Amino acid sequence: MKSRKSTAPAQANTLSLDELHDELFPPSEVEERQQADERISSILVGKLIKEYRLKHGLTQEQLAQKIEARKGFISRIENGYVDPQLSTIYRILETGMGLEIEIKVKEREHAKRHSSS
């Protein structure tokens, strides 16, 4: 018997990050979810820093010299192995690349959904 390919659009099976979290980490696994969130955040910050570094035509070594750090430290941040402090992120982006940082705080949809239950 031949298997049929689904004709449903790919988006029909797409989950938001919050929905994926809900599936992978039920409410009883709060600590595991928090650890996963922190790891994901580190990876996203690292990707952002790398993206801007490349946009500014800097090597890891050049960026490290500008902020008086080691190349390995920049590499670990960019690869999500280090969860940098906010002051370090400022130093990298503002001092190292001349960018201005603006922080925006808002409630996540996930938090809204669960607080109204």
JSON list of C-alpha atoms in Angstrom, two decimals:
[
{"chain": "A", "resi": 1, "resn": "MET", "atom": "CA", "xyz": [0.00, 0.00, 0.00]},
{"chain": "A", "resi": 2, "resn": "LYS", "atom": "CA", "xyz": [1.41, 3.40, -1.01]},
{"chain": "A", "resi": 3, "resn": "SER", "atom": "CA", "xyz": [1.54, 6.11, 1.60]},
{"chain": "A", "resi": 4, "resn": "ARG", "atom": "CA", "xyz": [-0.17, 9.34, 0.68]},
{"chain": "A", "resi": 5, "resn": "LYS", "atom": "CA", "xyz": [1.53, 12.66, 1.10]},
{"chain": "A", "resi": 6, "resn": "SER", "atom": "CA", "xyz": [-0.33, 15.21, 3.14]},
{"chain": "A", "resi": 7, "resn": "THR", "atom": "CA", "xyz": [-1.82, 18.02, 1.12]},
{"chain": "A", "resi": 8, "resn": "ALA", "atom": "CA", "xyz": [-2.25, 20.23, 4.19]},
{"chain": "A", "resi": 9, "resn": "PRO", "atom": "CA", "xyz": [-0.14, 23.37, 4.16]},
{"chain": "A", "resi": 10, "resn": "ALA", "atom": "CA", "xyz": [3.08, 23.20, 6.18]},
{"chain": "A", "resi": 11, "resn": "GLN", "atom": "CA", "xyz": [1.89, 26.03, 8.40]},
{"chain": "A", "resi": 12, "resn": "ALA", "atom": "CA", "xyz": [-0.93, 23.87, 9.75]},
{"chain": "A", "resi": 13, "resn": "ASN", "atom": "CA", "xyz": [1.65, 21.97, 11.84]},
{"chain": "A", "resi": 14, "resn": "THR", "atom": "CA", "xyz": [3.63, 25.02, 12.91]},
{"chain": "A", "resi": 15, "resn": "LEU", "atom": "CA", "xyz": [3.85, 25.70, 16.64]},
{"chain": "A", "resi": 16, "resn": "SER", "atom": "CA", "xyz": [4.84, 28.92, 18.33]},
{"chain": "A", "resi": 17, "resn": "LEU", "atom": "CA", "xyz": [7.75, 28.72, 20.75]},
{"chain": "A", "resi": 18, "resn": "ASP", "atom": "CA", "xyz": [5.32, 28.99, 23.66]},
{"chain": "A", "resi": 19, "resn": "GLU", "atom": "CA", "xyz": [3.16, 26.17, 22.26]},
{"chain": "A", "resi": 20, "resn": "LEU", "atom": "CA", "xyz": [6.23, 24.01, 21.80]},
{"chain": "A", "resi": 21, "resn": "HIS", "atom": "CA", "xyz": [7.28, 24.75, 25.38]},
{"chain": "A", "resi": 22, "resn": "ASP", "atom": "CA", "xyz": [3.81, 23.74, 26.60]},
{"chain": "A", "resi": 23, "resn": "GLU", "atom": "CA", "xyz": [4.10, 20.47, 24.71]},
{"chain": "A", "resi": 24, "resn": "LEU", "atom": "CA", "xyz": [7.65, 19.66, 25.83]},
{"chain": "A", "resi": 25, "resn": "PHE", "atom": "CA", "xyz": [7.40, 20.95, 29.40]},
{"chain": "A", "resi": 26, "resn": "PRO", "atom": "CA", "xyz": [4.07, 20.53, 31.17]},
{"chain": "A", "resi": 27, "resn": "PRO", "atom": "CA", "xyz": [3.36, 22.92, 34.06]},
{"chain": "A", "resi": 28, "resn": "SER", "atom": "CA", "xyz": [4.72, 20.32, 36.50]},
{"chain": "A", "resi": 29, "resn": "GLU", "atom": "CA", "xyz": [8.18, 20.68, 34.89]},
{"chain": "A", "resi": 30, "resn": "VAL", "atom": "CA", "xyz": [8.73, 24.37, 35.64]},
{"chain": "A", "resi": 31, "resn": "GLU", "atom": "CA", "xyz": [12.43, 24.03, 36.45]},
{"chain": "A", "resi": 32, "resn": "GLU", "atom": "CA", "xyz": [13.22, 22.12, 33.26]},
{"chain": "A", "resi": 33, "resn": "ARG", "atom": "CA", "xyz": [11.33, 24.69, 31.19]},
{"chain": "A", "resi": 34, "resn": "GLN", "atom": "CA", "xyz": [13.17, 27.56, 32.87]},
{"chain": "A", "resi": 35, "resn": "GLN", "atom": "CA", "xyz": [16.55, 25.92, 32.15]},
{"chain": "A", "resi": 36, "resn": "ALA", "atom": "CA", "xyz": [15.57, 25.40, 28.51]},
{"chain": "A", "resi": 37, "resn": "ASP", "atom": "CA", "xyz": [14.42, 29.04, 28.24]},
{"chain": "A", "resi": 38, "resn": "GLU", "atom": "CA", "xyz": [17.73, 30.28, 29.65]},
{"chain": "A", "resi": 39, "resn": "ARG", "atom": "CA", "xyz": [19.72, 28.13, 27.21]},
{"chain": "A", "resi": 40, "resn": "ILE", "atom": "CA", "xyz": [17.62, 29.34, 24.26]},
{"chain": "A", "resi": 41, "resn": "SER", "atom": "CA", "xyz": [18.08, 32.95, 25.38]},
{"chain": "A", "resi": 42, "resn": "SER", "atom": "CA", "xyz": [21.87, 32.50, 25.50]},
{"chain": "A", "resi": 43, "resn": "ILE", "atom": "CA", "xyz": [21.86, 31.06, 21.99]},
{"chain": "A", "resi": 44, "resn": "LEU", "atom": "CA", "xyz": [19.70, 33.91, 20.65]},
{"chain": "A", "resi": 45, "resn": "VAL", "atom": "CA", "xyz": [21.88, 36.61, 22.25]},
{"chain": "A", "resi": 46, "resn": "GLY", "atom": "CA", "xyz": [24.97, 34.94, 20.80]},
{"chain": "A", "resi": 47, "resn": "LYS", "atom": "CA", "xyz": [23.45, 34.80, 17.32]},
{"chain": "A", "resi": 48, "resn": "LEU", "atom": "CA", "xyz": [22.49, 38.47, 17.56]},
{"chain": "A", "resi": 49, "resn": "ILE", "atom": "CA", "xyz": [26.00, 39.49, 18.61]},
{"chain": "A", "resi": 50, "resn": "LYS", "atom": "CA", "xyz": [27.57, 37.43, 15.82]},
{"chain": "A", "resi": 51, "resn": "GLU", "atom": "CA", "xyz": [25.19, 38.90, 13.25]},
{"chain": "A", "resi": 52, "resn": "TYR", "atom": "CA", "xyz": [26.08, 42.47, 14.22]},
{"chain": "A", "resi": 53, "resn": "ARG", "atom": "CA", "xyz": [29.79, 41.67, 14.46]},
{"chain": "A", "resi": 54, "resn": "LEU", "atom": "CA", "xyz": [29.80, 40.32, 10.90]},
{"chain": "A", "resi": 55, "resn": "LYS", "atom": "CA", "xyz": [27.67, 43.27, 9.71]},
{"chain": "A", "resi": 56, "resn": "HIS", "atom": "CA", "xyz": [30.34, 45.58, 11.12]},
{"chain": "A", "resi": 57, "resn": "GLY", "atom": "CA", "xyz": [33.12, 43.62, 9.41]},
{"chain": "A", "resi": 58, "resn": "LEU", "atom": "CA", "xyz": [34.82, 42.63, 12.66]},
{"chain": "A", "resi": 59, "resn": "THR", "atom": "CA", "xyz": [36.57, 39.41, 13.50]},
{"chain": "A", "resi": 60, "resn": "GLN", "atom": "CA", "xyz": [36.12, 37.91, 16.95]},
{"chain": "A", "resi": 61, "resn": "GLU", "atom": "CA", "xyz": [39.69, 38.96, 17.71]},
{"chain": "A", "resi": 62, "resn": "GLN", "atom": "CA", "xyz": [39.05, 42.59, 16.71]},
{"chain": "A", "resi": 63, "resn": "LEU", "atom": "CA", "xyz": [35.86, 42.76, 18.76]},
{"chain": "A", "resi": 64, "resn": "ALA", "atom": "CA", "xyz": [37.62, 41.21, 21.74]},
{"chain": "A", "resi": 65, "resn": "GLN", "atom": "CA", "xyz": [40.40, 43.80, 21.53]},
{"chain": "A", "resi": 66, "resn": "LYS", "atom": "CA", "xyz": [37.87, 46.66, 21.44]},
{"chain": "A", "resi": 67, "resn": "ILE", "atom": "CA", "xyz": [36.26, 45.52, 24.69]},
{"chain": "A", "resi": 68, "resn": "GLU", "atom": "CA", "xyz": [39.45, 44.24, 26.31]},
{"chain": "A", "resi": 69, "resn": "ALA", "atom": "CA", "xyz": [38.38, 40.61, 26.35]},
{"chain": "A", "resi": 70, "resn": "ARG", "atom": "CA", "xyz": [39.69, 37.37, 24.85]},
{"chain": "A", "resi": 71, "resn": "LYS", "atom": "CA", "xyz": [38.65, 36.02, 21.47]},
{"chain": "A", "resi": 72, "resn": "GLY", "atom": "CA", "xyz": [37.56, 32.76, 23.13]},
{"chain": "A", "resi": 73, "resn": "PHE", "atom": "CA", "xyz": [35.11, 34.67, 25.31]},
{"chain": "A", "resi": 74, "resn": "ILE", "atom": "CA", "xyz": [33.46, 36.22, 22.24]},
{"chain": "A", "resi": 75, "resn": "SER", "atom": "CA", "xyz": [33.33, 32.78, 20.60]},
{"chain": "A", "resi": 76, "resn": "ARG", "atom": "CA", "xyz": [31.69, 31.19, 23.65]},
{"chain": "A", "resi": 77, "resn": "ILE", "atom": "CA", "xyz": [29.08, 33.96, 23.78]},
{"chain": "A", "resi": 78, "resn": "GLU", "atom": "CA", "xyz": [28.33, 33.72, 20.05]},
{"chain": "A", "resi": 79, "resn": "ASN", "atom": "CA", "xyz": [27.92, 29.96, 20.30]},
{"chain": "A", "resi": 80, "resn": "GLY", "atom": "CA", "xyz": [25.60, 30.13, 23.30]},
{"chain": "A", "resi": 81, "resn": "TYR", "atom": "CA", "xyz": [28.01, 28.54, 25.79]},
{"chain": "A", "resi": 82, "resn": "VAL", "atom": "CA", "xyz": [28.09, 31.64, 27.99]},
{"chain": "A", "resi": 83, "resn": "ASP", "atom": "CA", "xyz": [25.07, 33.49, 29.34]},
{"chain": "A", "resi": 84, "resn": "PRO", "atom": "CA", "xyz": [26.49, 37.03, 29.32]},
{"chain": "A", "resi": 85, "resn": "GLN", "atom": "CA", "xyz": [25.49, 39.59, 31.89]},
{"chain": "A", "resi": 86, "resn": "LEU", "atom": "CA", "xyz": [23.63, 42.65, 30.66]},
{"chain": "A", "resi": 87, "resn": "SER", "atom": "CA", "xyz": [26.73, 44.79, 31.30]},
{"chain": "A", "resi": 88, "resn": "THR", "atom": "CA", "xyz": [28.74, 42.51, 29.01]},
{"chain": "A", "resi": 89, "resn": "ILE", "atom": "CA", "xyz": [26.13, 42.74, 26.26]},
{"chain": "A", "resi": 90, "resn": "TYR", "atom": "CA", "xyz": [26.25, 46.54, 26.56]},
{"chain": "A", "resi": 91, "resn": "ARG", "atom": "CA", "xyz": [30.05, 46.50, 26.39]},
{"chain": "A", "resi": 92, "resn": "ILE", "atom": "CA", "xyz": [30.05, 44.31, 23.29]},
{"chain": "A", "resi": 93, "resn": "LEU", "atom": "CA", "xyz": [27.34, 46.14, 21.37]},
{"chain": "A", "resi": 94, "resn": "GLU", "atom": "CA", "xyz": [27.90, 49.74, 22.48]},
{"chain": "A", "resi": 95, "resn": "THR", "atom": "CA", "xyz": [31.65, 49.90, 23.08]},
{"chain": "A", "resi": 96, "resn": "GLY", "atom": "CA", "xyz": [32.67, 47.22, 20.63]},
{"chain": "A", "resi": 97, "resn": "MET", "atom": "CA", "xyz": [30.37, 48.11, 17.73]},
{"chain": "A", "resi": 98, "resn": "GLY", "atom": "CA", "xyz": [29.01, 51.57, 18.49]},
{"chain": "A", "resi": 99, "resn": "LEU", "atom": "CA", "xyz": [25.42, 50.40, 18.62]},
{"chain": "A", "resi": 100, "resn": "GLU", "atom": "CA", "xyz": [22.73, 51.85, 20.85]},
{"chain": "A", "resi": 101, "resn": "ILE", "atom": "CA", "xyz": [20.78, 49.39, 22.96]},
{"chain": "A", "resi": 102, "resn": "GLU", "atom": "CA", "xyz": [17.11, 49.90, 23.66]},
{"chain": "A", "resi": 103, "resn": "ILE", "atom": "CA", "xyz": [15.34, 47.55, 26.06]},
{"chain": "A", "resi": 104, "resn": "LYS", "atom": "CA", "xyz": [11.66, 46.80, 25.60]},
{"chain": "A", "resi": 105, "resn": "VAL", "atom": "CA", "xyz": [9.70, 44.90, 28.22]},
{"chain": "A", "resi": 106, "resn": "LYS", "atom": "CA", "xyz": [6.30, 43.37, 27.51]},
{"chain": "A", "resi": 107, "resn": "GLU", "atom": "CA", "xyz": [4.24, 40.44, 28.68]},
{"chain": "A", "resi": 108, "resn": "ARG", "atom": "CA", "xyz": [4.57, 37.30, 26.62]},
{"chain": "A", "resi": 109, "resn": "GLU", "atom": "CA", "xyz": [1.43, 35.72, 25.20]},
{"chain": "A", "resi": 110, "resn": "HIS", "atom": "CA", "xyz": [2.24, 32.57, 27.19]},
{"chain": "A", "resi": 111, "resn": "ALA", "atom": "CA", "xyz": [2.23, 34.53, 30.47]},
{"chain": "A", "resi": 112, "resn": "LYS", "atom": "CA", "xyz": [-1.06, 36.21, 29.54]},
{"chain": "A", "resi": 113, "resn": "ARG", "atom": "CA", "xyz": [-2.67, 32.85, 28.69]},
{"chain": "A", "resi": 114, "resn": "HIS", "atom": "CA", "xyz": [-1.65, 31.23, 31.96]},
{"chain": "A", "resi": 115, "resn": "SER", "atom": "CA", "xyz": [-2.41, 34.17, 34.25]},
{"chain": "A", "resi": 116, "resn": "SER", "atom": "CA", "xyz": [-6.01, 34.40, 33.07]},
{"chain": "A", "resi": 117, "resn": "SER", "atom": "CA", "xyz": [-6.73, 30.73, 33.90]}
]
